[in-house]
Amino acid sequence: MKKTLLLAFLVSICADISFAQNQITAITLVSKTDAPVINKNIYGHFAEHLGRSIYGGFFVGDTSKIPNTNGVRNDIVKALKELKIPNLRWPGGCFADTYHWKDGIGPKENRPTIVNQWWGGVTEDNSFGTHDFLNMCELLGAEPYLSGNVGSGTVQELSEWVQYANYKGKSPMSDLRKKNGRAEPWKVNFWGIGNEAWGCGGNMTADYYANEYRKYATFMPNDIVRIASGANSDNYNWTETLMKNIPANMLGGLALHHYSVIDWNKKGDGVDFTEDQYFATMKEALKMEELVTKHSAIMDKYDPNKKIDLVVDEWGGWYDVEKGTNPGFLYQQNTMRDAVLAGSTLNIFNNHADRVRMANLAQCVNVLQAVILTDKAKMITTPTYHVMKMYNVHQGATLLPVNFNSPRYTYKGEMLPAVSVSASKDQNRVVHISLVNIDSKNKNKIEIDVKGLGVKNFTGTILTSAKLQDYNSFEVPNKIVPAVFKNFENKSGKLEITVPPFSVVVLEGK
Ligand code: AHR
């Protein structure tokens, strides 16, 4: 009996494998007149005062031998401009609810020091403050997203920060700004009112935070986007409570945080991982589809015209820190696992562009799923960087909704959708289709009907590598870089594509 069962199980596995390898998945792109535009801010980033994100990352100081502009590394600015970084969130994260912005303005030698209680207990000398950050955003061509302190700050402190950054006329705060060398306001549009209010931002209940939010928002102008600290992953009650209790005209955006973590007590190595761990990470990453769908459905109840943005302002893979590094600094390497994680997640955001209008990968430099890593004067870009660059063609383009049933990635009796897709048409009528195959072993054959899209000639780019665990190191910085992809054929308006295991592909049709 047991033998029969085993045999049946093995036959079903073999059937699954050959099914995955031979079947062709048909994908339809639906051209809809009311399709949403993919907000460029979905491709946003996050820079916290954490580990080597700011100090030793973005900011080396203007006396450094590393080429810099007002202390900010030129190589990082160049790389992020090439990425078309649309916005940058700062100064946290958990750090934001301990940050008093007035500590970071005026002559650097007079700035007080504080202890960074969340991240390694290191001394923060406040040498990188409001002017440094906002001027850096101008250099990057990125919109700043400031995260205000609710946990240990005051209403007055946050409302004065808004005036300091944005007020054009004469006021005590604009006078102070001018005294510190900046005549014109920066006009910061995005303002977070606290961060993770359910946790490091003050351990508040949803009801309590909703009241706090209302109070803070009252003393901030209406012409900026005020963003509420949102739910932790699947805490739908948090979203419901905030949507119910905060008047819609006070709420520009509602945040959501979700990290792809296998187990908070045993996250696993960033590079040296097993297929069990890979599968578990991808399962957590793909949960984003359900999270975004369910949080959006709650928002729809209170905001049927979808005026309020869903802002996924922290997402990404989180593993154990690299051996030998400070546990409080969250430094990890970045492999092909991170590349497919990023590609799949961005496909989800694109496909939910009607509600998801901003997202911020955690984090930009030297922290968690970074796009850039530095080691003294050296700087490298990670596989995640390349995915974000390949995908930047979707920024500001109109979504082409996709319809299909994904083939399966089967592992030890569990299944995940292997392929994810998103597509868009830009203002020059150029079509882009991004495809990810997360299957660790099997390629997948896809057929996309592109008739009726008004494009004929396709080219492709692929990111993949020999092993899932491969990464770019300071010694071999270009091990994983995008390459020309030719494994497709246009058969009278039907694109037949073979997507290799663990790869990210972007097709361009003109
Ligand atoms: O990104 C690291 C931390 O993760 C952030 O500071 C916090 O908001 C989240 O818990």
Short mmCIF file of C-alpha atoms and ligand atoms in Angstrom, two decimals:
data_model
loop_
_atom_site.label_atom_id
_atom_site.label_comp_id
_atom_site.label_asym_id
_atom_site.label_seq_id
_atom_site.Cartn_x
_atom_site.Cartn_y
_atom_site.Cartn_z
CA MET A 1 0.00 0.00 0.00
CA LYS A 2 2.73 2.37 1.02
CA LYS A 3 4.68 1.48 -2.15
CA THR A 4 1.64 2.24 -4.33
CA LEU A 5 1.25 5.62 -2.70
CA LEU A 6 4.91 6.43 -3.17
CA LEU A 7 4.72 5.41 -6.82
CA ALA A 8 1.63 7.57 -7.37
CA PHE A 9 3.42 10.49 -5.70
CA LEU A 10 6.52 10.07 -7.91
CA VAL A 11 4.39 9.80 -11.05
CA SER A 12 2.56 12.99 -10.10
CA ILE A 13 5.87 14.82 -9.55
CA CYS A 14 7.20 13.66 -12.95
CA ALA A 15 3.93 14.66 -14.57
CA ASP A 16 4.24 18.07 -12.96
CA ILE A 17 7.78 18.56 -14.23
CA SER A 18 7.01 17.57 -17.81
CA PHE A 19 3.82 19.66 -17.65
CA ALA A 20 5.85 22.67 -16.57
CA GLN A 21 8.43 22.12 -19.31
CA ASN A 22 6.10 21.43 -22.22
CA GLN A 23 3.01 23.45 -21.68
CA ILE A 24 2.72 26.84 -23.31
CA THR A 25 1.08 29.49 -21.19
CA ALA A 26 -1.06 31.88 -23.20
CA ILE A 27 -1.11 35.48 -22.01
CA THR A 28 -3.52 38.12 -23.22
CA LEU A 29 -2.80 41.83 -22.84
CA VAL A 30 -6.00 43.78 -22.46
CA SER A 31 -5.93 47.26 -23.97
CA LYS A 32 -8.40 49.24 -21.82
CA THR A 33 -9.25 52.90 -22.25
CA ASP A 34 -9.59 53.40 -18.49
CA ALA A 35 -6.39 51.55 -17.55
CA PRO A 36 -4.35 53.36 -14.89
CA VAL A 37 -1.00 55.00 -15.38
CA ILE A 38 1.83 53.27 -13.51
CA ASN A 39 2.96 55.94 -11.10
CA LYS A 40 6.72 56.41 -11.35
CA ASN A 41 6.80 56.56 -7.55
CA ILE A 42 6.22 52.79 -7.38
CA TYR A 43 9.95 52.66 -8.15
CA GLY A 44 10.90 54.63 -5.03
CA HIS A 45 13.70 54.02 -2.54
CA PHE A 46 14.39 54.37 1.15
CA ALA A 47 17.41 55.74 3.03
CA GLU A 48 17.40 55.44 6.80
CA HIS A 49 20.00 56.50 9.34
CA LEU A 50 20.86 52.84 9.75
CA GLY A 51 24.25 51.14 9.50
CA ARG A 52 26.15 52.33 6.42
CA SER A 53 23.17 53.67 4.52
CA ILE A 54 23.89 57.37 5.07
CA TYR A 55 27.28 57.55 6.77
CA GLY A 56 29.80 55.56 4.71
CA GLY A 57 27.12 55.03 2.09
CA PHE A 58 25.51 58.07 0.47
CA PHE A 59 27.47 60.54 2.58
CA VAL A 60 31.22 60.55 2.99
CA GLY A 61 31.63 64.23 3.91
CA ASP A 62 33.13 66.98 1.77
CA THR A 63 36.67 66.35 2.99
CA SER A 64 36.64 62.76 1.73
CA LYS A 65 39.01 61.64 -1.05
CA ILE A 66 36.07 59.80 -2.59
CA PRO A 67 34.72 62.12 -5.32
CA ASN A 68 31.66 63.85 -3.88
CA THR A 69 29.35 66.81 -4.18
CA ASN A 70 28.81 68.50 -0.82
CA GLY A 71 29.76 65.21 0.83
CA VAL A 72 27.47 62.96 -1.27
CA ARG A 73 29.28 60.30 -3.35
CA ASN A 74 29.24 61.13 -7.06
CA ASP A 75 29.26 57.45 -8.10
CA ILE A 76 26.06 56.81 -6.13
CA VAL A 77 24.38 59.89 -7.60
CA LYS A 78 25.29 58.76 -11.11
CA ALA A 79 24.04 55.20 -10.56
CA LEU A 80 20.74 56.35 -9.05
CA LYS A 81 20.15 58.89 -11.80
CA GLU A 82 20.63 56.10 -14.32
CA LEU A 83 18.04 54.13 -12.38
CA LYS A 84 15.66 57.11 -12.71
CA ILE A 85 15.09 57.08 -8.96
CA PRO A 86 11.74 58.89 -8.61
CA ASN A 87 11.64 59.48 -4.85
CA LEU A 88 13.60 58.81 -1.69
CA ARG A 89 12.18 58.28 1.81
CA TRP A 90 14.19 59.60 4.79
CA PRO A 91 15.27 59.60 7.68
CA GLY A 92 13.54 56.32 8.68
CA GLY A 93 12.11 53.83 9.45
CA CYS A 94 12.26 53.38 13.17
CA PHE A 95 14.91 56.11 13.31
CA ALA A 96 12.34 58.69 12.17
CA ASP A 97 10.44 58.48 15.45
CA THR A 98 13.59 59.36 17.39
CA TYR A 99 14.71 62.11 15.01
CA HIS A 100 14.49 65.77 15.91
CA TRP A 101 15.07 67.66 12.71
CA LYS A 102 16.40 70.82 14.36
CA ASP A 103 19.42 68.74 15.53
CA GLY A 104 20.44 68.46 11.88
CA ILE A 105 20.46 72.10 10.70
CA GLY A 106 22.91 74.99 11.13
CA PRO A 107 26.70 74.85 11.46
CA LYS A 108 27.77 71.21 11.67
CA GLU A 109 30.15 71.82 14.55
CA ASN A 110 27.25 73.03 16.71
CA ARG A 111 24.97 70.08 16.06
CA PRO A 112 24.21 67.84 19.03
CA THR A 113 24.86 64.12 18.98
CA ILE A 114 22.28 61.48 19.80
CA VAL A 115 22.35 57.72 20.24
CA ASN A 116 20.80 55.73 17.39
CA GLN A 117 18.85 53.49 19.75
CA TRP A 118 17.36 51.26 17.06
CA TRP A 119 20.38 50.54 14.96
CA GLY A 120 23.49 49.41 16.78
CA GLY A 121 23.39 52.05 19.54
CA VAL A 122 25.93 54.11 17.61
CA THR A 123 26.48 57.84 18.00
CA GLU A 124 24.66 59.94 15.44
CA ASP A 125 26.42 63.27 14.98
CA ASN A 126 23.67 64.81 12.83
CA SER A 127 26.17 65.89 10.19
CA PHE A 128 23.70 64.75 7.53
CA GLY A 129 20.51 66.72 8.07
CA THR A 130 17.58 68.35 6.28
CA HIS A 131 19.64 70.54 3.91
CA ASP A 132 21.99 67.69 3.05
CA PHE A 133 19.11 65.35 2.28
CA LEU A 134 16.92 67.75 0.33
CA ASN A 135 19.85 69.10 -1.70
CA MET A 136 20.88 65.51 -2.42
CA CYS A 137 17.37 64.82 -3.74
CA GLU A 138 17.74 67.78 -6.08
CA LEU A 139 21.03 66.33 -7.29
CA LEU A 140 19.35 62.96 -7.87
CA GLY A 141 16.28 64.47 -9.51
CA ALA A 142 14.23 62.52 -6.95
CA GLU A 143 11.25 63.74 -4.95
CA PRO A 144 11.91 63.73 -1.21
CA TYR A 145 9.56 61.83 1.10
CA LEU A 146 10.09 62.99 4.68
CA SER A 147 9.06 60.74 7.53
CA GLY A 148 7.93 62.82 10.53
CA ASN A 149 8.45 62.01 14.18
CA VAL A 150 5.22 61.16 16.01
CA GLY A 151 6.59 58.62 18.52
CA SER A 152 8.87 61.00 20.44
CA GLY A 153 8.15 64.31 18.73
CA THR A 154 5.47 66.95 18.93
CA VAL A 155 2.82 68.39 16.64
CA GLN A 156 4.64 71.72 16.71
CA GLU A 157 7.96 70.12 15.73
CA LEU A 158 6.47 68.44 12.66
CA SER A 159 4.41 71.44 11.58
CA GLU A 160 7.55 73.61 11.86
CA TRP A 161 9.50 71.13 9.71
CA VAL A 162 6.89 71.53 6.98
CA GLN A 163 7.18 75.32 7.23
CA TYR A 164 10.98 75.14 7.21
CA ALA A 165 11.00 73.04 4.04
CA ASN A 166 8.08 74.59 2.20
CA TYR A 167 7.15 78.10 3.31
CA LYS A 168 8.01 80.81 0.78
CA GLY A 169 6.89 83.92 2.68
CA LYS A 170 8.31 85.40 5.86
CA SER A 171 8.03 83.27 8.99
CA PRO A 172 10.30 82.24 11.85
CA MET A 173 10.99 78.91 10.10
CA SER A 174 11.62 80.32 6.63
CA ASP A 175 13.89 82.95 8.18
CA LEU A 176 15.83 80.17 9.91
CA ARG A 177 16.10 78.28 6.62
CA LYS A 178 17.42 81.40 4.88
CA LYS A 179 19.90 81.98 7.70
CA ASN A 180 21.13 78.44 7.09
CA GLY A 181 21.80 79.19 3.45
CA ARG A 182 18.67 78.22 1.56
CA ALA A 183 16.52 81.06 0.26
CA GLU A 184 13.97 79.13 -1.80
CA PRO A 185 11.81 76.45 -0.22
CA TRP A 186 12.26 72.88 -1.44
CA LYS A 187 8.51 72.24 -1.75
CA VAL A 188 8.44 68.77 -0.25
CA ASN A 189 5.23 67.03 -1.29
CA PHE A 190 5.33 63.70 0.56
CA TRP A 191 5.16 63.66 4.37
CA GLY A 192 4.85 60.55 6.53
CA ILE A 193 3.11 61.07 9.86
CA GLY A 194 5.04 58.57 11.96
CA ASN A 195 6.38 55.14 11.01
CA GLU A 196 5.23 51.70 12.17
CA ALA A 197 3.06 53.31 14.85
CA TRP A 198 2.04 49.75 15.85
CA GLY A 199 5.70 48.96 16.70
CA CYS A 200 8.89 51.02 16.94
CA GLY A 201 6.88 54.18 16.27
CA GLY A 202 5.17 54.03 19.66
CA ASN A 203 3.42 50.65 20.07
CA MET A 204 0.05 52.33 19.59
CA THR A 205 -3.30 50.75 18.94
CA ALA A 206 -4.96 51.53 15.62
CA ASP A 207 -7.65 53.66 17.33
CA TYR A 208 -5.11 55.64 19.30
CA TYR A 209 -2.92 56.24 16.26
CA ALA A 210 -5.89 57.31 14.13
CA ASN A 211 -6.54 60.09 16.67
CA GLU A 212 -2.88 61.05 16.80
CA TYR A 213 -2.80 61.16 13.01
CA ARG A 214 -5.81 63.47 12.89
CA LYS A 215 -4.17 65.79 15.38
CA TYR A 216 -0.83 65.95 13.52
CA ALA A 217 -2.48 66.26 10.10
CA THR A 218 -4.60 69.18 11.34
CA PHE A 219 -1.48 71.30 11.77
CA MET A 220 -0.01 70.44 8.38
CA PRO A 221 -1.20 72.13 5.19
CA ASN A 222 -3.71 70.44 2.90
CA ASP A 223 -1.67 70.91 -0.25
CA ILE A 224 0.88 68.23 0.63
CA VAL A 225 0.45 64.45 0.58
CA ARG A 226 0.07 63.33 4.19
CA ILE A 227 0.78 59.62 4.55
CA ALA A 228 -0.41 57.58 7.52
CA SER A 229 1.71 54.87 9.08
CA GLY A 230 0.08 51.74 7.72
CA ALA A 231 -0.40 48.09 8.49
CA ASN A 232 2.19 45.46 9.17
CA SER A 233 1.62 42.88 6.41
CA ASP A 234 -1.82 41.31 6.91
CA ASN A 235 -3.09 43.45 9.77
CA TYR A 236 -6.28 44.35 7.92
CA ASN A 237 -7.87 45.70 11.08
CA TRP A 238 -5.26 48.48 11.07
CA THR A 239 -6.27 49.59 7.57
CA GLU A 240 -9.97 49.32 8.38
CA THR A 241 -9.63 51.39 11.56
CA LEU A 242 -7.62 54.13 9.88
CA MET A 243 -9.87 54.32 6.83
CA LYS A 244 -12.94 54.48 9.07
CA ASN A 245 -11.63 57.09 11.48
CA ILE A 246 -9.53 59.45 9.40
CA PRO A 247 -11.51 61.86 7.20
CA ALA A 248 -10.61 61.26 3.55
CA ASN A 249 -9.60 64.89 3.01
CA MET A 250 -6.87 64.50 5.65
CA LEU A 251 -5.39 61.37 4.15
CA GLY A 252 -3.27 61.43 0.99
CA GLY A 253 -1.76 58.00 1.40
CA LEU A 254 -1.91 54.96 3.63
CA ALA A 255 1.26 52.95 4.06
CA LEU A 256 1.86 49.19 4.16
CA HIS A 257 5.03 47.34 5.19
CA HIS A 258 5.83 43.81 4.17
CA TYR A 259 9.22 42.10 4.28
CA SER A 260 9.92 38.72 2.73
CA VAL A 261 11.27 37.02 5.84
CA ILE A 262 11.26 33.26 6.31
CA ASP A 263 11.30 33.37 10.12
CA TRP A 264 12.15 36.46 12.19
CA ASN A 265 14.29 34.31 14.53
CA LYS A 266 16.06 32.41 11.76
CA LYS A 267 16.14 34.47 8.61
CA GLY A 268 18.89 32.51 6.87
CA ASP A 269 21.96 33.64 5.01
CA GLY A 270 21.67 36.18 2.20
CA VAL A 271 23.88 34.12 -0.14
CA ASP A 272 24.32 30.63 1.22
CA PHE A 273 20.67 29.52 1.08
CA THR A 274 18.96 26.23 0.26
CA GLU A 275 16.05 25.66 -2.11
CA ASP A 276 13.81 25.28 0.97
CA GLN A 277 14.78 28.81 1.97
CA TYR A 278 14.43 30.13 -1.56
CA PHE A 279 10.93 28.69 -1.87
CA ALA A 280 9.95 30.10 1.54
CA THR A 281 11.28 33.56 0.62
CA MET A 282 9.36 33.58 -2.64
CA LYS A 283 6.20 32.44 -0.87
CA GLU A 284 6.49 35.46 1.42
CA ALA A 285 7.28 37.78 -1.49
CA LEU A 286 4.31 36.63 -3.57
CA LYS A 287 2.04 37.23 -0.58
CA MET A 288 2.25 40.86 -1.67
CA GLU A 289 -0.45 40.10 -4.26
CA GLU A 290 -2.92 39.09 -1.55
CA LEU A 291 -1.89 41.94 0.75
CA VAL A 292 -2.31 44.62 -1.86
CA THR A 293 -5.62 43.13 -3.05
CA LYS A 294 -7.11 42.89 0.44
CA HIS A 295 -5.87 46.23 1.76
CA SER A 296 -7.12 47.87 -1.47
CA ALA A 297 -10.54 46.24 -1.05
CA ILE A 298 -10.84 47.76 2.44
CA MET A 299 -9.77 51.15 1.11
CA ASP A 300 -12.35 50.84 -1.69
CA LYS A 301 -15.14 50.61 0.90
CA TYR A 302 -14.31 54.06 2.28
CA ASP A 303 -12.73 55.59 -0.82
CA PRO A 304 -14.51 54.12 -3.86
CA ASN A 305 -13.00 56.70 -6.21
CA LYS A 306 -9.51 55.61 -5.21
CA LYS A 307 -8.29 59.07 -4.23
CA ILE A 308 -6.09 57.80 -1.39
CA ASP A 309 -2.81 56.15 -2.39
CA LEU A 310 -1.66 52.80 -1.07
CA VAL A 311 2.01 53.43 -0.28
CA VAL A 312 4.09 50.28 0.23
CA ASP A 313 6.89 52.28 1.75
CA GLU A 314 8.92 49.32 3.00
CA TRP A 315 9.31 46.05 1.10
CA GLY A 316 12.05 43.60 0.21
CA GLY A 317 14.00 40.54 1.33
CA TRP A 318 15.44 40.47 4.84
CA TYR A 319 18.10 37.89 5.78
CA ASP A 320 20.69 37.44 8.53
CA VAL A 321 23.41 40.07 8.38
CA GLU A 322 26.58 39.16 6.51
CA LYS A 323 28.94 37.28 8.81
CA GLY A 324 31.34 39.54 10.67
CA THR A 325 29.21 42.68 10.26
CA ASN A 326 27.40 44.63 12.98
CA PRO A 327 24.04 42.89 13.66
CA GLY A 328 22.42 46.31 14.06
CA PHE A 329 23.54 47.45 10.60
CA LEU A 330 21.44 45.01 8.50
CA TYR A 331 24.08 44.59 5.79
CA GLN A 332 23.34 41.71 3.41
CA GLN A 333 24.47 40.61 -0.06
CA ASN A 334 22.06 40.43 -2.96
CA THR A 335 21.66 37.41 -5.26
CA MET A 336 19.48 36.22 -8.12
CA ARG A 337 16.90 35.38 -5.41
CA ASP A 338 16.63 39.12 -4.78
CA ALA A 339 16.41 39.86 -8.49
CA VAL A 340 13.40 37.60 -9.03
CA LEU A 341 11.88 38.82 -5.76
CA ALA A 342 12.14 42.41 -7.00
CA GLY A 343 10.81 41.60 -10.47
CA SER A 344 7.82 39.66 -9.12
CA THR A 345 6.97 42.36 -6.59
CA LEU A 346 7.21 45.16 -9.13
CA ASN A 347 4.92 43.19 -11.44
CA ILE A 348 2.38 43.05 -8.59
CA PHE A 349 2.64 46.79 -7.98
CA ASN A 350 2.32 47.59 -11.70
CA ASN A 351 -0.77 45.42 -11.99
CA HIS A 352 -2.30 47.25 -8.99
CA ALA A 353 -1.41 50.71 -10.29
CA ASP A 354 -5.00 51.86 -9.75
CA ARG A 355 -4.33 51.96 -5.98
CA VAL A 356 -0.59 51.42 -5.39
CA ARG A 357 0.92 54.76 -6.30
CA MET A 358 4.12 54.67 -4.32
CA ALA A 359 6.48 52.02 -3.00
CA ASN A 360 9.92 52.17 -1.44
CA LEU A 361 12.36 49.30 -1.59
CA ALA A 362 14.13 48.77 1.74
CA GLN A 363 16.76 50.03 1.44
CA CYS A 364 18.80 51.90 -1.13
CA VAL A 365 22.45 51.65 -0.04
CA ASN A 366 24.21 49.02 2.14
CA VAL A 367 21.06 48.00 4.05
CA LEU A 368 18.73 45.00 3.45
CA GLN A 369 17.81 44.51 -0.23
CA ALA A 370 20.09 47.28 -1.41
CA VAL A 371 20.55 48.35 -5.01
CA ILE A 372 24.01 49.72 -4.19
CA LEU A 373 26.78 48.37 -1.96
CA THR A 374 29.92 50.25 -1.02
CA ASP A 375 33.25 49.29 0.48
CA LYS A 376 35.32 52.39 1.14
CA ALA A 377 36.03 53.87 -2.34
CA LYS A 378 34.46 50.92 -4.17
CA MET A 379 30.85 50.86 -5.24
CA ILE A 380 28.89 48.06 -6.92
CA THR A 381 25.37 47.65 -8.19
CA THR A 382 23.38 44.55 -7.24
CA PRO A 383 21.09 42.27 -9.28
CA THR A 384 18.15 44.17 -7.73
CA TYR A 385 19.58 47.39 -9.18
CA HIS A 386 19.57 45.86 -12.65
CA VAL A 387 15.96 44.72 -12.31
CA MET A 388 14.86 48.18 -11.21
CA LYS A 389 16.71 49.70 -14.13
CA MET A 390 15.22 47.23 -16.63
CA TYR A 391 11.75 48.00 -15.22
CA ASN A 392 12.05 51.81 -15.19
CA VAL A 393 10.49 51.80 -18.67
CA HIS A 394 7.14 51.28 -16.91
CA GLN A 395 7.41 54.57 -15.00
CA GLY A 396 4.56 56.84 -16.08
CA ALA A 397 3.36 54.40 -18.78
CA THR A 398 -0.22 53.16 -19.10
CA LEU A 399 -0.84 49.69 -17.73
CA LEU A 400 -1.82 46.93 -20.13
CA PRO A 401 -3.64 44.55 -17.79
CA VAL A 402 -2.66 40.89 -18.25
CA ASN A 403 -4.84 37.81 -18.20
CA PHE A 404 -3.38 34.33 -17.72
CA ASN A 405 -2.99 31.29 -15.53
CA SER A 406 0.57 30.92 -14.41
CA PRO A 407 2.38 27.60 -14.70
CA ARG A 408 3.36 26.16 -11.35
CA TYR A 409 6.64 26.07 -9.49
CA THR A 410 6.27 22.87 -7.47
CA TYR A 411 8.56 22.10 -4.59
CA LYS A 412 8.15 19.34 -2.01
CA GLY A 413 4.42 19.14 -2.66
CA GLU A 414 3.86 22.90 -2.40
CA MET A 415 3.09 25.16 -5.33
CA LEU A 416 3.66 28.77 -6.26
CA PRO A 417 2.83 30.56 -9.50
CA ALA A 418 6.10 30.35 -11.45
CA VAL A 419 5.59 33.22 -13.86
CA SER A 420 4.54 36.79 -13.24
CA VAL A 421 3.98 39.42 -15.88
CA SER A 422 3.17 43.09 -16.20
CA ALA A 423 2.98 45.26 -19.30
CA SER A 424 2.56 48.89 -20.25
CA LYS A 425 2.47 51.27 -23.18
CA ASP A 426 4.37 54.53 -22.86
CA GLN A 427 3.69 57.97 -24.32
CA ASN A 428 5.60 57.10 -27.49
CA ARG A 429 3.35 54.04 -27.89
CA VAL A 430 6.25 51.72 -27.07
CA VAL A 431 5.11 48.52 -25.33
CA HIS A 432 7.08 46.90 -22.51
CA ILE A 433 6.40 43.46 -21.09
CA SER A 434 8.25 42.31 -17.98
CA LEU A 435 8.30 38.61 -17.17
CA VAL A 436 9.73 36.73 -14.22
CA ASN A 437 10.17 32.99 -13.90
CA ILE A 438 10.87 32.08 -10.27
CA ASP A 439 11.13 28.33 -10.92
CA SER A 440 14.56 27.24 -9.72
CA LYS A 441 14.93 24.48 -12.34
CA ASN A 442 12.42 24.68 -15.16
CA LYS A 443 12.14 27.08 -18.03
CA ASN A 444 8.63 28.19 -18.98
CA LYS A 445 7.16 28.71 -22.40
CA ILE A 446 4.92 31.70 -22.82
CA GLU A 447 2.84 32.88 -25.74
CA ILE A 448 1.66 36.48 -25.78
CA ASP A 449 -0.84 37.76 -28.28
CA VAL A 450 0.50 41.16 -29.28
CA LYS A 451 -1.83 41.74 -32.22
CA GLY A 452 -3.75 44.96 -31.82
CA LEU A 453 -1.03 46.66 -29.76
CA GLY A 454 0.27 48.59 -32.76
CA VAL A 455 3.83 47.28 -32.42
CA LYS A 456 5.73 44.87 -34.65
CA ASN A 457 9.39 44.70 -33.75
CA PHE A 458 10.47 43.33 -30.40
CA THR A 459 13.80 43.31 -28.61
CA GLY A 460 14.59 41.78 -25.24
CA THR A 461 16.82 42.05 -22.16
CA ILE A 462 17.41 39.32 -19.60
CA LEU A 463 18.93 39.11 -16.14
CA THR A 464 19.95 35.66 -15.00
CA SER A 465 23.03 33.74 -13.89
CA ALA A 466 24.37 30.21 -13.59
CA LYS A 467 23.28 29.84 -9.97
CA LEU A 468 20.48 31.31 -7.88
CA GLN A 469 23.07 32.10 -5.22
CA ASP A 470 25.24 34.16 -7.58
CA TYR A 471 25.86 37.80 -6.70
CA ASN A 472 28.01 40.78 -7.65
CA SER A 473 31.00 41.19 -5.37
CA PHE A 474 33.59 43.92 -5.03
CA GLU A 475 36.03 41.53 -6.72
CA VAL A 476 33.66 40.51 -9.56
CA PRO A 477 31.22 43.43 -9.76
CA ASN A 478 29.71 42.48 -13.14
CA LYS A 479 29.00 38.81 -12.65
CA ILE A 480 25.28 39.51 -13.05
CA VAL A 481 24.41 42.17 -15.61
CA PRO A 482 21.57 42.46 -18.12
CA ALA A 483 22.17 40.75 -21.47
CA VAL A 484 20.44 40.75 -24.83
CA PHE A 485 17.58 38.23 -24.86
CA LYS A 486 16.75 36.49 -28.10
CA ASN A 487 14.90 33.40 -27.00
CA PHE A 488 11.59 34.46 -28.50
CA GLU A 489 9.89 34.56 -31.87
CA ASN A 490 7.14 36.73 -33.26
CA LYS A 491 4.83 34.33 -35.10
CA SER A 492 2.29 36.54 -36.88
CA GLY A 493 1.47 38.62 -33.85
CA LYS A 494 2.01 35.88 -31.28
CA LEU A 495 5.20 36.15 -29.29
CA GLU A 496 6.57 32.76 -28.27
CA ILE A 497 8.99 33.18 -25.42
CA THR A 498 11.04 30.71 -23.42
CA VAL A 499 11.84 32.15 -20.03
CA PRO A 500 14.78 30.37 -18.35
CA PRO A 501 14.68 29.35 -14.67
CA PHE A 502 15.13 32.19 -12.15
CA SER A 503 15.31 34.94 -14.67
CA VAL A 504 13.85 38.39 -15.30
CA VAL A 505 13.07 39.41 -18.88
CA VAL A 506 11.87 42.71 -20.30
CA LEU A 507 10.62 42.87 -23.89
CA GLU A 508 10.25 46.10 -25.80
CA GLY A 509 7.89 46.39 -28.76
CA LYS A 510 7.92 49.28 -31.22
O1 AHR B 1 14.03 48.89 7.19
C1 AHR B 1 14.43 48.53 8.48
C2 AHR B 1 13.32 48.74 9.50
O2 AHR B 1 12.26 47.88 9.23
C3 AHR B 1 12.68 50.09 9.52
O3 AHR B 1 13.41 51.00 10.27
C4 AHR B 1 11.35 49.83 10.16
O4 AHR B 1 10.36 50.74 9.76
C5 AHR B 1 11.06 48.40 9.77
O5 AHR B 1 10.68 47.63 10.84
#
